[in-house]
Tab-separated table of C-alpha atoms in Angstrom:
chain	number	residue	atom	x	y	z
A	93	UNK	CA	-11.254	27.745	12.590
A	94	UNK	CA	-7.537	26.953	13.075
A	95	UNK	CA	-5.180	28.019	10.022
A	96	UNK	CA	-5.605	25.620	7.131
A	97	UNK	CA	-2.108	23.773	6.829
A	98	UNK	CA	-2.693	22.560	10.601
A	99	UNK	CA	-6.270	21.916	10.141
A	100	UNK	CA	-4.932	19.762	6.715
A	101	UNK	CA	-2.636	17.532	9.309
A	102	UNK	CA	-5.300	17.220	11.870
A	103	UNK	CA	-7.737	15.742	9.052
A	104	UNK	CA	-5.063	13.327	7.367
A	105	UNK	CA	-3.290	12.020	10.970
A	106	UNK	CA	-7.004	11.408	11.835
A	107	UNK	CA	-7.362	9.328	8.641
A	108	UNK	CA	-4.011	7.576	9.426
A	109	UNK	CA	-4.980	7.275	12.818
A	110	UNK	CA	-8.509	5.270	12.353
A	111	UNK	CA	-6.609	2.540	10.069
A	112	UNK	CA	-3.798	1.686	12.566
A	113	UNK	CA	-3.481	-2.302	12.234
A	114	UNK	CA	-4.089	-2.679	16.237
A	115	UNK	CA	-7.208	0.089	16.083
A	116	UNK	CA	-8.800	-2.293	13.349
A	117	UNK	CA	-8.226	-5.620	15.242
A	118	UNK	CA	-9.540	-4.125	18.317
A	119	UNK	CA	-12.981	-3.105	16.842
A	120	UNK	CA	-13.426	-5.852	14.297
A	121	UNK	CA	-11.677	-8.923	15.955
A	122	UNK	CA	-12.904	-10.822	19.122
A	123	UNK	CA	-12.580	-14.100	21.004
A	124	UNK	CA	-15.511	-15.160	23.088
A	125	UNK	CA	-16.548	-18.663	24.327
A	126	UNK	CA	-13.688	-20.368	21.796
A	127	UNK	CA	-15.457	-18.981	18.849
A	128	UNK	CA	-12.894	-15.955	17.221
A	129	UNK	CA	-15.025	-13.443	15.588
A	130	UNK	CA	-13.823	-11.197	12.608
A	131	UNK	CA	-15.700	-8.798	11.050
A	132	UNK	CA	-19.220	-10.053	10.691
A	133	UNK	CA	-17.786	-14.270	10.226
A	134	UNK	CA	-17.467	-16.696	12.963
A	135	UNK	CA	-14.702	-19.669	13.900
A	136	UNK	CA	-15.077	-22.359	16.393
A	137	UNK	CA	-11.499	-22.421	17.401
A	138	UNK	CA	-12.656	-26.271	19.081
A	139	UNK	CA	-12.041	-27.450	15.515
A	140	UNK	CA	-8.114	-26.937	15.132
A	141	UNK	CA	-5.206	-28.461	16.796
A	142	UNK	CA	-2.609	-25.904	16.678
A	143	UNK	CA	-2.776	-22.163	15.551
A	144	UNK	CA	0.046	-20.522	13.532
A	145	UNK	CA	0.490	-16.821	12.552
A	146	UNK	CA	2.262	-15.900	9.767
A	147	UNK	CA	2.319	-12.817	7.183
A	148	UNK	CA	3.969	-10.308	5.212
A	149	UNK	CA	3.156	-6.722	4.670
A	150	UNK	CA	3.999	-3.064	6.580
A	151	UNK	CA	1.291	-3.525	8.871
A	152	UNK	CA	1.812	-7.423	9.802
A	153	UNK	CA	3.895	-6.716	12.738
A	154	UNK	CA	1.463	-4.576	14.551
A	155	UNK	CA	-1.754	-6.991	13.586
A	156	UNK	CA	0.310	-9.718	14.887
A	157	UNK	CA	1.015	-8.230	18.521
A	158	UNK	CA	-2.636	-7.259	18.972
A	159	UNK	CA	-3.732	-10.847	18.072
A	160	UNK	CA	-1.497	-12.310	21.006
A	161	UNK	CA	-3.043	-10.170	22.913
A	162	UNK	CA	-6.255	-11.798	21.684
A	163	UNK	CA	-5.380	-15.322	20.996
A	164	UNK	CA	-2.573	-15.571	23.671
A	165	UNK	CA	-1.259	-19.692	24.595
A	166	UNK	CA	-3.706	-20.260	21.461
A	167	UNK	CA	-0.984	-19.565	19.131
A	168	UNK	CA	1.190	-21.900	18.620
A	169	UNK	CA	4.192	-19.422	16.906
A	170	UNK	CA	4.791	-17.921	13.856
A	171	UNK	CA	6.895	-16.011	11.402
A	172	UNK	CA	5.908	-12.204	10.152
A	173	UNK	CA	8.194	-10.088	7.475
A	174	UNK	CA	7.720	-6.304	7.761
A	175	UNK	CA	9.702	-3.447	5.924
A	176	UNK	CA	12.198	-2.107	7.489
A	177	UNK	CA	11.521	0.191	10.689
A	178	UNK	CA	8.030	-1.154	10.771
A	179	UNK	CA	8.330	-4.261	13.317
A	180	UNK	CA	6.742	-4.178	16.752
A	181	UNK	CA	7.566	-6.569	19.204
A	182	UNK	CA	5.428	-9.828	19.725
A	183	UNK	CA	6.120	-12.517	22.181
A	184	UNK	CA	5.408	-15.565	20.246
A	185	UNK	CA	5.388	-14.404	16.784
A	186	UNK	CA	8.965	-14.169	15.316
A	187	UNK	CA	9.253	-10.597	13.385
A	188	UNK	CA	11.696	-10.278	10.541
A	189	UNK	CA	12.232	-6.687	8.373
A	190	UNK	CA	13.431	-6.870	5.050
A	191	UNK	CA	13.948	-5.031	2.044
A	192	UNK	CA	10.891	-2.572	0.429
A	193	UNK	CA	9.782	-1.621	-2.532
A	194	UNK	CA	13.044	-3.834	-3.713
A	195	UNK	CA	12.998	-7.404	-2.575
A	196	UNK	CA	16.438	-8.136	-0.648
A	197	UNK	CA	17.825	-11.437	1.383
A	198	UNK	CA	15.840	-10.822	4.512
A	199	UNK	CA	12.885	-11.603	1.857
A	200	UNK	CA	14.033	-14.522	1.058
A	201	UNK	CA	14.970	-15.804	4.507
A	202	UNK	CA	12.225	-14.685	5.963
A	203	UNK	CA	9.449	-16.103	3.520
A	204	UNK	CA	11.397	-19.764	4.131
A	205	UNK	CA	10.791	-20.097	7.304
A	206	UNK	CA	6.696	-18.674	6.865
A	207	UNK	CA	7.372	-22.013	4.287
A	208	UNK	CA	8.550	-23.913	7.193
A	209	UNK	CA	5.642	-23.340	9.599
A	210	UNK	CA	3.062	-23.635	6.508
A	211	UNK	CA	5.007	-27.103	6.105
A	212	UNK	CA	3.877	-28.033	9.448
A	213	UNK	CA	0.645	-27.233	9.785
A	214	UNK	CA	-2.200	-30.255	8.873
A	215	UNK	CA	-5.350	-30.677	8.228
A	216	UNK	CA	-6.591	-30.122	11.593
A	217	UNK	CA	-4.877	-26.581	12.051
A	218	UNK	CA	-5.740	-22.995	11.432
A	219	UNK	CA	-2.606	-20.910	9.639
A	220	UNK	CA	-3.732	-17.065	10.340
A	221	UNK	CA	-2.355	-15.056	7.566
A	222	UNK	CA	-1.934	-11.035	8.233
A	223	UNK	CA	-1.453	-9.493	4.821
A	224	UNK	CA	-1.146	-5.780	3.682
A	225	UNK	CA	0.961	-3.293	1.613
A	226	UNK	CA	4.612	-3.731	1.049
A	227	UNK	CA	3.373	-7.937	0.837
A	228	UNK	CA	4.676	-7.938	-2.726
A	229	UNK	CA	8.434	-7.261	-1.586
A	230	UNK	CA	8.649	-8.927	1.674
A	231	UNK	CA	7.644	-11.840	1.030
A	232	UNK	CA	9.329	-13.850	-2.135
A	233	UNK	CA	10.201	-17.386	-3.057
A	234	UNK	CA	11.609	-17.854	-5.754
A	235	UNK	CA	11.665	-20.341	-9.407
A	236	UNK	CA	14.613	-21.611	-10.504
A	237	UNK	CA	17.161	-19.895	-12.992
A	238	UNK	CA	15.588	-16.345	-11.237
A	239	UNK	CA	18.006	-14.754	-9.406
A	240	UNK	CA	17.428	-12.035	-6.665
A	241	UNK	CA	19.665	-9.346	-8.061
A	242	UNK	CA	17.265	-10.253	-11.884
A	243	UNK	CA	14.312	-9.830	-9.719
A	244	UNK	CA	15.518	-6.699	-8.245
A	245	UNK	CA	16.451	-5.234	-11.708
A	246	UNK	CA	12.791	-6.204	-12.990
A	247	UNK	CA	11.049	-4.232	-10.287
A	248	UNK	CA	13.745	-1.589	-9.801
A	249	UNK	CA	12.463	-0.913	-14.071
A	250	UNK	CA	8.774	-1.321	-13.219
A	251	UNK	CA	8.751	1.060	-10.730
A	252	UNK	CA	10.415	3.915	-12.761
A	253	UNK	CA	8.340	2.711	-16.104
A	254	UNK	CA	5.024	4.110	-14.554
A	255	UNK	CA	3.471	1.047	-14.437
A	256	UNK	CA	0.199	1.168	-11.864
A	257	UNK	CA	0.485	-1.606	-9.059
A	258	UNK	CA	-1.914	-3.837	-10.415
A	259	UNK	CA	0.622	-4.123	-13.728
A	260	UNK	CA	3.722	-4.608	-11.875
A	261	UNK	CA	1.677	-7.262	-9.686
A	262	UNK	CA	1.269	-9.515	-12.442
A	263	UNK	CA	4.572	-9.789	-13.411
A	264	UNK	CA	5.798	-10.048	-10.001
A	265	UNK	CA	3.392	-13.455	-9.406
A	266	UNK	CA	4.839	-14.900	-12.054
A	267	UNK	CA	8.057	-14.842	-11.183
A	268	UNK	CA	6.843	-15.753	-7.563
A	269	UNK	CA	6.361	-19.378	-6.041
A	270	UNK	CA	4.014	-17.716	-3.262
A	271	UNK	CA	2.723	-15.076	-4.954
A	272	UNK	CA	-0.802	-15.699	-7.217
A	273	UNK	CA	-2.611	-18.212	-4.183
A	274	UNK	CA	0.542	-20.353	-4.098
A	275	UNK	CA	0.866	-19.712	-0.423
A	276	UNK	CA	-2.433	-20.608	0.561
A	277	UNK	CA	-1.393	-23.933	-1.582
A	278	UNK	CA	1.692	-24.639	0.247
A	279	UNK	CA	-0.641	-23.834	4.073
A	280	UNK	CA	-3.042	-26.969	2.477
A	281	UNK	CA	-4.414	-29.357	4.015
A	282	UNK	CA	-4.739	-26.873	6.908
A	283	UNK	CA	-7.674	-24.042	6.966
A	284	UNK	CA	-6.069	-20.326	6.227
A	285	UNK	CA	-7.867	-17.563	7.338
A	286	UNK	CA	-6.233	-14.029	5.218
A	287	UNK	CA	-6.644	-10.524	7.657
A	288	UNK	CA	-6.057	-7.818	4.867
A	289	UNK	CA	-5.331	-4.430	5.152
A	290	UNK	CA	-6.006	-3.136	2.158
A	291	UNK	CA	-3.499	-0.697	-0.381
A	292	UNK	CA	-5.444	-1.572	-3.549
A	293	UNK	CA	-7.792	0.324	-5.601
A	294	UNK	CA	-11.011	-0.754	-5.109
A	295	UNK	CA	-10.040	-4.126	-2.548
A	296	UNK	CA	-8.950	-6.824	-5.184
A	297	UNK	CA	-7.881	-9.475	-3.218
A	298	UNK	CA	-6.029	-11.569	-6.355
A	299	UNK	CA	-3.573	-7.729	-6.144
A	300	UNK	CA	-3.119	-7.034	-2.236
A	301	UNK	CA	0.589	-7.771	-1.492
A	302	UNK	CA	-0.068	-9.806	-4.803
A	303	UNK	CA	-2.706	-12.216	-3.574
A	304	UNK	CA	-0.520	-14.756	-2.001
A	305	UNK	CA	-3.943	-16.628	-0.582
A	306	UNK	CA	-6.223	-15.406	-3.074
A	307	UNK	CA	-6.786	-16.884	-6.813
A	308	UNK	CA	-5.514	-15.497	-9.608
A	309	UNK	CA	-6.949	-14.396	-12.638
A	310	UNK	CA	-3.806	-13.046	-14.417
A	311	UNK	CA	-1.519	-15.311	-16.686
A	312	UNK	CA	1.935	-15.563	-17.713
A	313	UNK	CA	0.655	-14.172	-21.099
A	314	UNK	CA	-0.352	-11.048	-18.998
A	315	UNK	CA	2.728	-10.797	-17.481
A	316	UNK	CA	4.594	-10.635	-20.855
A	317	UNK	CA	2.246	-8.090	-22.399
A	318	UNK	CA	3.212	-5.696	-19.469
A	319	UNK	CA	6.682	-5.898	-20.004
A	320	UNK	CA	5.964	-5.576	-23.728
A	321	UNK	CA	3.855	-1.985	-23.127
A	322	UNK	CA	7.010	-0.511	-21.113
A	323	UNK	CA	9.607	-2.062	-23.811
A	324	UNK	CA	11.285	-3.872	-20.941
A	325	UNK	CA	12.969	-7.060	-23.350
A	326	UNK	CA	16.145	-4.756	-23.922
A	327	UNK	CA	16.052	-3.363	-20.368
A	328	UNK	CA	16.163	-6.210	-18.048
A	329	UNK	CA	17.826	-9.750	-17.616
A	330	UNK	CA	16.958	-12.068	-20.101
A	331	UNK	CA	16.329	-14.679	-17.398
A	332	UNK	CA	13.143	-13.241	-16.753
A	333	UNK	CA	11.911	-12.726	-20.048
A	334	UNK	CA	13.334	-16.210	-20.815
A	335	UNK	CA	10.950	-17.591	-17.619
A	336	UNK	CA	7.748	-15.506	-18.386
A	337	UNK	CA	7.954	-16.962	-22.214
A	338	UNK	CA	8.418	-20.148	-20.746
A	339	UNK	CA	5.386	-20.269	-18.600
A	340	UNK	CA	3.568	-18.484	-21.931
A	341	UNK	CA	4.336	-21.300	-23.560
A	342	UNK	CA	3.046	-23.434	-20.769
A	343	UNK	CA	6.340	-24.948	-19.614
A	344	UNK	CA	6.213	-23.506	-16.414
A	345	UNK	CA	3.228	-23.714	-13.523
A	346	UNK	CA	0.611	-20.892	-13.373
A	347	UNK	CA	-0.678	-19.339	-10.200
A	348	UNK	CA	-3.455	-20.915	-8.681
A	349	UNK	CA	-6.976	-19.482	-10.459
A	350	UNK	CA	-10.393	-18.780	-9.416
A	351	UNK	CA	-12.209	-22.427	-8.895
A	352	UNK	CA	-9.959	-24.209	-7.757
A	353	UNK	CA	-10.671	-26.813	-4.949
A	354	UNK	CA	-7.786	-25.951	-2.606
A	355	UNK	CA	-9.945	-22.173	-1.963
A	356	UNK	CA	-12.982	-24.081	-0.402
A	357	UNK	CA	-10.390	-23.830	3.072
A	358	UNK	CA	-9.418	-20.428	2.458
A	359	UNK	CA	-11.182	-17.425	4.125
A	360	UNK	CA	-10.129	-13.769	2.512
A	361	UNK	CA	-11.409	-10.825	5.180
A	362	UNK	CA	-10.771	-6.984	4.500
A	363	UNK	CA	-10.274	-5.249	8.121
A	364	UNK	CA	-9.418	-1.917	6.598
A	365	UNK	CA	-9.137	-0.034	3.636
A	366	UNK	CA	-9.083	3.799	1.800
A	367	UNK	CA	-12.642	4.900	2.222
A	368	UNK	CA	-12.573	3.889	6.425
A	369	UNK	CA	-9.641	6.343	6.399
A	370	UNK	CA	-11.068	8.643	4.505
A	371	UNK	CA	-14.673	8.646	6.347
A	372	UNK	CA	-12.257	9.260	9.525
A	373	UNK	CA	-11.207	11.940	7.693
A	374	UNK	CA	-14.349	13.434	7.026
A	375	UNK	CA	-15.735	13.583	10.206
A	376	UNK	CA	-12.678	15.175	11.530
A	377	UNK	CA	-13.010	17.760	8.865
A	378	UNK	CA	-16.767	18.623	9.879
A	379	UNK	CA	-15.760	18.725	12.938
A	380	UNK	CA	-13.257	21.286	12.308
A	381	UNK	CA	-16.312	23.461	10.765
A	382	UNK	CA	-15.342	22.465	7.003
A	383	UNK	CA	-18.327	21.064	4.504
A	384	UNK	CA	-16.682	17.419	3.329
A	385	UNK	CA	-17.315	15.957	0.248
A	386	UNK	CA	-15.228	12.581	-0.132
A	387	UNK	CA	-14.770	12.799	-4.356
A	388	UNK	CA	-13.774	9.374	-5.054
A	389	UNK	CA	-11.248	6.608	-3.211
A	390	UNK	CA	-10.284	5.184	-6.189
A	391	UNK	CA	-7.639	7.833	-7.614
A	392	UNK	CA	-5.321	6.390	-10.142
A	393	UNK	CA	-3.139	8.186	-12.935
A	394	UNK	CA	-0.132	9.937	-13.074
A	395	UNK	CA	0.466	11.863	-9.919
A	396	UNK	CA	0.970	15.498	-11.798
A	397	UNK	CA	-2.382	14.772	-13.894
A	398	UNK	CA	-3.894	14.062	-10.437
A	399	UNK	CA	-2.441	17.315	-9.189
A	400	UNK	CA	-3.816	19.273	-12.107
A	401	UNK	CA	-7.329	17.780	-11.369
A	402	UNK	CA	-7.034	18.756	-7.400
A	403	UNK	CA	-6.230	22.073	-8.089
A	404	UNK	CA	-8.944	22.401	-11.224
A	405	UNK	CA	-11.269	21.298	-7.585
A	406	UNK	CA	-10.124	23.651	-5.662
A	407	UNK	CA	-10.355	26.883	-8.108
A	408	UNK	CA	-13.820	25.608	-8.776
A	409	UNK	CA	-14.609	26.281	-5.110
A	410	UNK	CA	-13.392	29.661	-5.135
A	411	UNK	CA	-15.012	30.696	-8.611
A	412	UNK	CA	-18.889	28.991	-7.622
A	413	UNK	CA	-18.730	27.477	-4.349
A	414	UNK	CA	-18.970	24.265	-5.304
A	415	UNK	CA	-19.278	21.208	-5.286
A	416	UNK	CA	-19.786	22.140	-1.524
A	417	UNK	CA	-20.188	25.238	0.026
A	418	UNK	CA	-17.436	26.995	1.799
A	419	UNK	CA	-15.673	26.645	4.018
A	420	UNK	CA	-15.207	23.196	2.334
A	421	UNK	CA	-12.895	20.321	2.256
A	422	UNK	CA	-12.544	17.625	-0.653
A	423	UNK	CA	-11.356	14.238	0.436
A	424	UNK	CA	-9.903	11.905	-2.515
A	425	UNK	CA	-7.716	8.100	-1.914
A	426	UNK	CA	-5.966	5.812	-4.104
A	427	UNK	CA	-2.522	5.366	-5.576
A	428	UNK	CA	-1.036	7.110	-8.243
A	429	UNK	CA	2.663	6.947	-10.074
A	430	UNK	CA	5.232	8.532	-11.451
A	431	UNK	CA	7.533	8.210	-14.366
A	432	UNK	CA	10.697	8.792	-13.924
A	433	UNK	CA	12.381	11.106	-16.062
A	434	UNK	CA	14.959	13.292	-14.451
A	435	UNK	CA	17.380	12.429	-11.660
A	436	UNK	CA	15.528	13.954	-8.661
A	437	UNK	CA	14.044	12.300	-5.401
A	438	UNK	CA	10.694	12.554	-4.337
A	439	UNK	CA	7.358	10.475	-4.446
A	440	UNK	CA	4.162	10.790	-5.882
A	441	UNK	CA	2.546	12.632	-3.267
A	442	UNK	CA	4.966	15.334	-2.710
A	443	UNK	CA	4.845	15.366	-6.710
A	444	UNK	CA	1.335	15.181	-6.788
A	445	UNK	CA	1.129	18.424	-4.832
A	446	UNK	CA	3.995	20.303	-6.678
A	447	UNK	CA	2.102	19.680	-9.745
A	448	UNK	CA	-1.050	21.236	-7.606
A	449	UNK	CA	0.512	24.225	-6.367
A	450	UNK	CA	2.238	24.823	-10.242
A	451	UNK	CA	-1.500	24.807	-11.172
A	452	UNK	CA	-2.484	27.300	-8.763
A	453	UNK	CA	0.055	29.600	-9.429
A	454	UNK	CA	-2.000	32.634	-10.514
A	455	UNK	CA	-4.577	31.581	-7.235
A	456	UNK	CA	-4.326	34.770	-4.760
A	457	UNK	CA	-6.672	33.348	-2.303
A	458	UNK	CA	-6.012	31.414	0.457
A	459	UNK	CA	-6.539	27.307	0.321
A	460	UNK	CA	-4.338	23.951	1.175
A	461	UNK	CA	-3.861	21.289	-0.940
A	462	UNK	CA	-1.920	18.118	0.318
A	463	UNK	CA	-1.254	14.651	-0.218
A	464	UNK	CA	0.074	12.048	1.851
A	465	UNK	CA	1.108	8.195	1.969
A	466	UNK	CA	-1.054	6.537	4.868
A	467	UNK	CA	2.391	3.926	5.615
A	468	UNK	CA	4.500	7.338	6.293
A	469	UNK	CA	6.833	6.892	3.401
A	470	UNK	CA	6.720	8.565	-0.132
A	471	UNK	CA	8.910	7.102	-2.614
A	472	UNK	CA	12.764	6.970	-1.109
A	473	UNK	CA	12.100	10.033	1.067
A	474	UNK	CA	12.017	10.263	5.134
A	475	UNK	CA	8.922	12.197	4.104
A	476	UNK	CA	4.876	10.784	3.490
A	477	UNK	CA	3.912	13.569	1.393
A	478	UNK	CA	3.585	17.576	1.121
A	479	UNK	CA	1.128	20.532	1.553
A	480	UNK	CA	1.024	23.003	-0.930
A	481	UNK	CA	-0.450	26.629	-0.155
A	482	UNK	CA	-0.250	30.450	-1.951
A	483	UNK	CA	2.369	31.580	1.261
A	484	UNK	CA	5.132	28.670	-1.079
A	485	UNK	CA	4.854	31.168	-4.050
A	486	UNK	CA	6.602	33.973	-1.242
A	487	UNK	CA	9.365	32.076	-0.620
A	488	UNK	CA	9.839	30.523	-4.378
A	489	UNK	CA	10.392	34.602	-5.061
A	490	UNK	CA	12.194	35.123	-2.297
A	491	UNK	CA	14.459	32.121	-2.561
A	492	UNK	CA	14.900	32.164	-6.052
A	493	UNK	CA	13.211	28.821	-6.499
A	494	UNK	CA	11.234	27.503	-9.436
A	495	UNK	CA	9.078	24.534	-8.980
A	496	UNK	CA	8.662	23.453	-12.776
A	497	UNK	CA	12.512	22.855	-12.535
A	498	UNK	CA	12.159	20.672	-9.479
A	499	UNK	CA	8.805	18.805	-11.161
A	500	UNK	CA	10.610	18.335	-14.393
A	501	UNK	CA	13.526	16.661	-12.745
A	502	UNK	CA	10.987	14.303	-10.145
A	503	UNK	CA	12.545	16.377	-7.656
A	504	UNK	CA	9.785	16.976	-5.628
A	505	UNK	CA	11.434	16.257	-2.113
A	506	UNK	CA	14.069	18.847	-2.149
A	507	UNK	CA	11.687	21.584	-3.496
A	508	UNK	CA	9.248	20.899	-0.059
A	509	UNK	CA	12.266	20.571	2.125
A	510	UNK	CA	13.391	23.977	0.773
A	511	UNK	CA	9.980	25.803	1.150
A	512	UNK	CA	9.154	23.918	4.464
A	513	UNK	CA	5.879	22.110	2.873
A	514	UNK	CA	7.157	18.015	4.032
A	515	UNK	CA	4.655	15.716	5.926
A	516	UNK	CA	6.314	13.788	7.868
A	517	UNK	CA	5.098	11.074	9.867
A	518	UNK	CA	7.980	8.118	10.461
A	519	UNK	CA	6.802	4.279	9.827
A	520	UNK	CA	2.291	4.753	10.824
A	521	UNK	CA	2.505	1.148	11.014
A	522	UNK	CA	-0.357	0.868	8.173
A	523	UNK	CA	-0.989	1.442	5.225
A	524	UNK	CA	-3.865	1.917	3.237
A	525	UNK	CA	-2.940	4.088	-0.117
A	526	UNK	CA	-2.993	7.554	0.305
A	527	UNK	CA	-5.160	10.894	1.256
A	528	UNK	CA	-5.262	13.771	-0.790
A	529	UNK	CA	-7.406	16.453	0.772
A	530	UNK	CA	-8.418	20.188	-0.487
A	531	UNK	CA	-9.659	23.127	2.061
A	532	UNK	CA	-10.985	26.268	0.952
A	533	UNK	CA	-12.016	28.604	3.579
């Protein structure tokens, strides 16, 4: 058995690895006879005029190339937005990056001209529509009287407040005008068929980049309550609390909701999600001699709670032996978050396993515990998460270092720089929440 931290990046770049955008189109999309098949559904590509591509997310770019290669003189053109660093090149598709977690111009820009093509498909056309993580900030339109630099302030607070994705979704639909199934209205009359990678607990499609094809079941009433639980009135600009009252009060238009005619030419598909990475995972794991249990994919919480629960895991293991014998690995997914409360840098899976390895402190024996981000990048770091181990305590003593002081201050990145315990991938070109994986051997 190879030693444990290089055993714990085998398992995870295997996870990463099995929910690359182009992997996924390869095994689940086809084109035979003019009928394109996805997943287990069927289109008779006879019945459309012109096909489009268009979509937002980090792993657009790369589903868009591998459907040229697919659909080739089919498609007519198209318009993708990507974060930054995660483009690949495409011959008929037009790739834009722009600004993520915090929507910038390139947003903007690039979401009018996916407006523009939507514009000119008709009834008699098929708009494909390649949507995954990092959607939500790529892609925005939007209302009058909401500027970007208010909507940057709004999200810049929600994503330091805590607030879980599916929170800071609602508020950002309703300050949206393609968010919340308003894109799919603005593709009618044509048919829309939605490719989804999915970064959502348990595959919502009304959350996913923030629905912008799917219906919506949250409200502008929603949308207030969350800023009321994070006391947001006095913290950002009043034009946005002005706008969410005013579509409370039913002055301004609501997202598009479940039921609603314009859906009956709208096709939603999940091509990949948590658990496929995480059942990658697993069999590289057995493979590598370890008994895999995968604990849950739908992890939520604050990420040092999380870490406290990993580690709780992992002395179970080496107190009983279970909940699988050794040598074992543990496999969790899902998102959690952090509230920010000192000055550091980091993200929560580097602070996810800080919090771990503080648990383990008094732990002798030997074990991994690490966390990564599937798209590559945790929080504003060059870094997708960390892998904590007992040889860190060694040179914490050695270096003078103490990790509560770099966990109080969210300052997880500079404590795994210093003790050599980064994951770094670069830009995976997916991205599908994140892996958190125990071994014991």
């Amino acid at each position: 058995m190879t030693d444990l931290k290089s055993a714990a990046k085998q398992i995870i770049f295997s996870a990463i690895d099995a929910v690359k955008p182009e992997k996924l189109v390869r095994r689940q999309i086809a084109l035979h006879n003019n009928f394109l098949k996805i997943g287990s559904r069927q289109f008779d590509l006879s019945n459309f005029r012109k096909i489009y591509i268009v979509g937002a997310g980090k792993a657009s770019a790369f589903m868009a190339r591998e459907l040229e290669n697919i659909l080739g003189n089919h498609i007519q053109g198209g318009m993708v937005v990507v974060k930054y660093g995660h483009g690949a090149p495409c011959k008929r598709v037009k790739i834009l990056e722009a600004g993520h977690p915090i929507v910038d111009q390139n947003s903007l820009s690039a979401t009018e001209e996916i407006l523009q093509i939507a514009l000119l498909a008709g009834d008699d056309d098929l708009v494909l529509c390649l949507i995954s993580g990092g959607g939500s900030a790529v892609l925005e339109a939007l209302p009058a009287g909401i500027s970007l630099e208010d909507l940057r302030k709004v999200s810049g607070f929600l994503l330091a407040s805590g607030a879980n994705i599916e929170e800071i979704n609602t508020v950002r639909k309703h300050l949206s005008l393609v968010k919340g199934g308003q894109l799919a209205a603005r593709i009618a009359p044509a048919t829309c068929i939605s490719i989804i990678l999915s970064d959502i607990v348990g595959d919502p499609l009304e959350a996913i980049a923030s629905g912008p094809t799917a219906p919506d079941s949250t409200t502008f009433q929603d949308a207030l309550a969350v800023l009321r639980k994070y006391d947001a009135e006095n913290e950002i600009p009043k034009s946005i609390i002005a706008y969410i009252q005013k579509g409370a009060d039913g002055e301004a238009s609501e997202t598009l909701k479940p039921g609603d005619p314009l859906f009956s030419k709208v096709h939603n598909i999940i091509l990949g999600n948590n658990l496929e990475a995480l059942h990658a995972a697993m069999k590289t794991a057995k493979g590598l001699g370890f008994h895999t249990l995968i604990l849950s994919s739908r992890l939520q919480g604050e990420a040092r709670e999380a870490g406290k629960v990993v580690a709780a895991v992992v002395q179970e293991l080496l107190a009983s032996n279970l909940p699988v014998p050794r040598p074992a690995g543990i496999l969790l997914g899902g998102e959690t978050t952090v509230t920010l409360k000192g000055d550091g840098k980091g993200g929560r899976n580097q602070e996810l396993a800080l919090a771990a390895l503080l648990a383990m402190k008094n732990v002798k024996q030997e074990y991994a515990i690490a966390s990564c981000g599937t798209d590559g990048t945790d929080g504003p770091t060059d870094a997708a998460g960390a892998i904590a181990g007992p040889g860190i305590w060694d040179k914490c003593r050695s270096g003078d270092i103490n990790p509560q002081e770099y966990l109080d201050n969210n300052d997880s990145y500079h404590f795994w720089q210093k003790s050599n315990g980064l994951i770094v991938t670069g830009p995976t070109g997916t991205n599908v929440m994140d892996i958190i994986l125990a071994l014991v051997p």
